[in-house]
Amino acid sequence: MLAFPLYFDAIPSHLLRMMVELENYRQSEPGNPNLIVYALINNGFFEGRQCTLAADMVSNWCIRCGFRFGMAVGHGAGEMFHNLKQVPLGKGPLKNLGKAMTRLSTAILTRSSAESLFIQPNFPRMLWRLSATHFFWHRKAKQNGLRPKDLRKQPFQ
């Protein structure tokens, strides 16, 4: 199981380094061809489909290494989860995530492959954007000595 945040529609560098090392090891030491790789990808955009390219990268890496790609779950609005600790998985805004995790766990337990899922929370996008701006981005800016208007500045102007 690979679990990672999405960086610029791709795999983060520290995970990529591990994948390269594992690929090099596989070339020198052939192992179990029945290894199945599953991926859980978190991104800060609302739409889970932003994770599609990263899931394709993992799938292609599996082919290159002789592993079997099980499936990926890519979910959006990752920064929202911190504020949903009291919401049960599979309920309210986490309804889609609960269904996806059930499908992922079933695939893992049965050692099978399934179609990858790219989901977002069951929550209006507009309200997500407003709450993410106010409760996450503005708060982070303040913690770093910035004001909300500093977040809207264009670089190098």
Short mmCIF file of C-alpha atoms in Angstrom, two decimals:
data_model
loop_
_atom_site.label_atom_id
_atom_site.label_comp_id
_atom_site.label_asym_id
_atom_site.label_seq_id
_atom_site.Cartn_x
_atom_site.Cartn_y
_atom_site.Cartn_z
CA MET A 1 0.00 0.00 0.00
CA LEU A 2 1.32 3.39 -1.00
CA ALA A 3 -0.33 6.38 0.69
CA PHE A 4 0.84 9.83 -0.28
CA PRO A 5 -0.15 13.45 -0.85
CA LEU A 6 -0.40 14.75 -4.38
CA TYR A 7 2.27 17.29 -5.40
CA PHE A 8 1.69 19.08 -8.70
CA ASP A 9 -0.39 16.19 -10.09
CA ALA A 10 2.42 13.74 -9.40
CA ILE A 11 4.16 11.53 -6.89
CA PRO A 12 6.14 13.40 -4.20
CA SER A 13 9.92 13.21 -4.53
CA HIS A 14 10.52 11.17 -1.38
CA LEU A 15 8.13 8.46 -2.61
CA LEU A 16 9.61 8.58 -6.09
CA ARG A 17 13.05 7.99 -4.58
CA MET A 18 11.75 4.91 -2.75
CA MET A 19 10.11 3.64 -5.94
CA VAL A 20 13.36 4.02 -7.90
CA GLU A 21 15.31 2.18 -5.20
CA LEU A 22 12.74 -0.62 -5.10
CA GLU A 23 12.82 -0.87 -8.88
CA ASN A 24 16.63 -1.16 -8.82
CA TYR A 25 16.40 -3.84 -6.13
CA ARG A 26 13.82 -5.77 -8.18
CA GLN A 27 16.12 -5.78 -11.20
CA SER A 28 18.97 -7.30 -9.21
CA GLU A 29 16.85 -9.57 -7.00
CA PRO A 30 13.70 -10.93 -8.68
CA GLY A 31 11.11 -11.56 -6.03
CA ASN A 32 7.46 -12.38 -5.68
CA PRO A 33 5.59 -11.55 -8.92
CA ASN A 34 2.32 -11.76 -6.99
CA LEU A 35 2.98 -8.50 -5.16
CA ILE A 36 -0.08 -6.25 -5.47
CA VAL A 37 0.26 -2.49 -5.05
CA TYR A 38 -2.63 -0.30 -3.91
CA ALA A 39 -2.49 3.49 -3.66
CA LEU A 40 -4.29 6.02 -1.49
CA ILE A 41 -3.75 9.55 -2.77
CA ASN A 42 -4.71 12.72 -0.91
CA ASN A 43 -4.96 16.09 -2.60
CA GLY A 44 -5.96 19.58 -1.57
CA PHE A 45 -8.05 20.34 -4.64
CA PHE A 46 -11.75 19.62 -4.32
CA GLU A 47 -11.89 17.14 -7.20
CA GLY A 48 -10.45 13.68 -6.63
CA ARG A 49 -9.83 13.30 -10.35
CA GLN A 50 -6.73 15.49 -9.84
CA CYS A 51 -5.11 12.26 -8.61
CA THR A 52 -5.57 10.44 -11.93
CA LEU A 53 -2.06 11.13 -13.27
CA ALA A 54 -0.37 10.05 -10.04
CA ALA A 55 -2.42 6.82 -10.04
CA ASP A 56 -1.34 6.22 -13.65
CA MET A 57 2.29 6.74 -12.62
CA VAL A 58 1.96 4.12 -9.90
CA SER A 59 0.25 1.74 -12.33
CA ASN A 60 2.99 2.20 -14.95
CA TRP A 61 5.67 1.72 -12.30
CA CYS A 62 4.01 -1.55 -11.29
CA ILE A 63 4.15 -2.77 -14.89
CA ARG A 64 7.82 -1.82 -15.12
CA CYS A 65 8.64 -3.66 -11.88
CA GLY A 66 6.53 -6.73 -12.57
CA PHE A 67 4.08 -5.93 -9.76
CA ARG A 68 0.33 -6.09 -10.08
CA PHE A 69 -1.54 -2.81 -9.69
CA GLY A 70 -4.58 -3.37 -7.47
CA MET A 71 -6.31 -0.01 -7.56
CA ALA A 72 -6.04 3.57 -6.37
CA VAL A 73 -8.31 5.80 -4.35
CA GLY A 74 -7.73 9.47 -5.01
CA HIS A 75 -9.68 11.87 -2.85
CA GLY A 76 -9.99 15.61 -2.91
CA ALA A 77 -10.35 18.31 -0.26
CA GLY A 78 -7.73 16.71 1.96
CA GLU A 79 -7.34 19.70 4.26
CA MET A 80 -11.04 19.37 5.12
CA PHE A 81 -10.54 16.07 6.98
CA HIS A 82 -8.89 17.69 9.97
CA ASN A 83 -12.18 19.41 10.78
CA LEU A 84 -14.26 16.25 10.32
CA LYS A 85 -12.76 14.11 13.08
CA GLN A 86 -16.18 13.64 14.73
CA VAL A 87 -17.93 12.60 11.49
CA PRO A 88 -18.12 8.81 11.06
CA LEU A 89 -16.57 7.43 7.89
CA GLY A 90 -19.33 6.82 5.34
CA LYS A 91 -21.61 9.54 6.74
CA GLY A 92 -22.26 13.14 5.70
CA PRO A 93 -19.33 14.70 3.84
CA LEU A 94 -17.38 11.43 4.24
CA LYS A 95 -19.99 9.25 2.52
CA ASN A 96 -17.99 8.86 -0.72
CA LEU A 97 -14.77 8.24 1.19
CA GLY A 98 -16.44 5.51 3.25
CA LYS A 99 -17.64 3.73 0.11
CA ALA A 100 -14.22 4.05 -1.52
CA MET A 101 -12.41 2.72 1.55
CA THR A 102 -14.80 -0.25 1.69
CA ARG A 103 -14.00 -1.07 -1.96
CA LEU A 104 -10.27 -0.63 -1.34
CA SER A 105 -10.28 -2.84 1.76
CA THR A 106 -12.30 -5.51 -0.07
CA ALA A 107 -9.77 -5.50 -2.90
CA ILE A 108 -6.88 -5.78 -0.42
CA LEU A 109 -8.49 -8.60 1.57
CA THR A 110 -9.35 -10.58 -1.56
CA ARG A 111 -5.99 -9.74 -3.20
CA SER A 112 -7.83 -8.53 -6.27
CA SER A 113 -7.71 -5.60 -8.62
CA ALA A 114 -10.53 -3.12 -9.06
CA GLU A 115 -11.20 0.07 -10.96
CA SER A 116 -9.56 3.07 -9.35
CA LEU A 117 -11.84 5.58 -7.67
CA PHE A 118 -11.46 9.35 -7.67
CA ILE A 119 -13.81 11.02 -5.25
CA GLN A 120 -14.59 14.27 -3.51
CA PRO A 121 -16.50 14.94 -0.31
CA ASN A 122 -20.28 14.99 -0.24
CA PHE A 123 -20.25 18.70 0.37
CA PRO A 124 -21.00 21.65 -1.95
CA ARG A 125 -17.85 22.83 -3.69
CA MET A 126 -18.67 26.47 -3.04
CA LEU A 127 -19.03 25.90 0.72
CA TRP A 128 -15.82 23.87 0.74
CA ARG A 129 -13.97 26.72 -0.93
CA LEU A 130 -15.32 29.28 1.51
CA SER A 131 -14.52 27.16 4.56
CA ALA A 132 -11.07 26.14 3.24
CA THR A 133 -10.22 29.78 2.59
CA HIS A 134 -11.40 31.02 5.97
CA PHE A 135 -10.52 28.13 8.28
CA PHE A 136 -7.42 26.75 6.57
CA TRP A 137 -5.60 29.09 4.18
CA HIS A 138 -6.15 32.33 6.10
CA ARG A 139 -5.25 30.62 9.38
CA LYS A 140 -2.06 29.18 7.86
CA ALA A 141 -1.15 32.61 6.45
CA LYS A 142 -1.59 34.21 9.88
CA GLN A 143 0.57 31.51 11.51
CA ASN A 144 3.30 32.43 9.02
CA GLY A 145 3.09 36.18 9.57
CA LEU A 146 1.05 36.92 6.47
CA ARG A 147 -2.31 38.57 5.88
CA PRO A 148 -5.05 37.08 3.68
CA LYS A 149 -4.37 39.71 0.98
CA ASP A 150 -0.74 38.48 0.84
CA LEU A 151 -2.04 35.16 -0.48
CA ARG A 152 -3.48 36.90 -3.54
CA LYS A 153 -0.28 38.71 -4.53
CA GLN A 154 1.19 37.81 -7.87
CA PRO A 155 4.82 36.67 -7.71
CA PHE A 156 7.56 38.90 -9.15
CA GLN A 157 5.45 42.03 -9.65
#
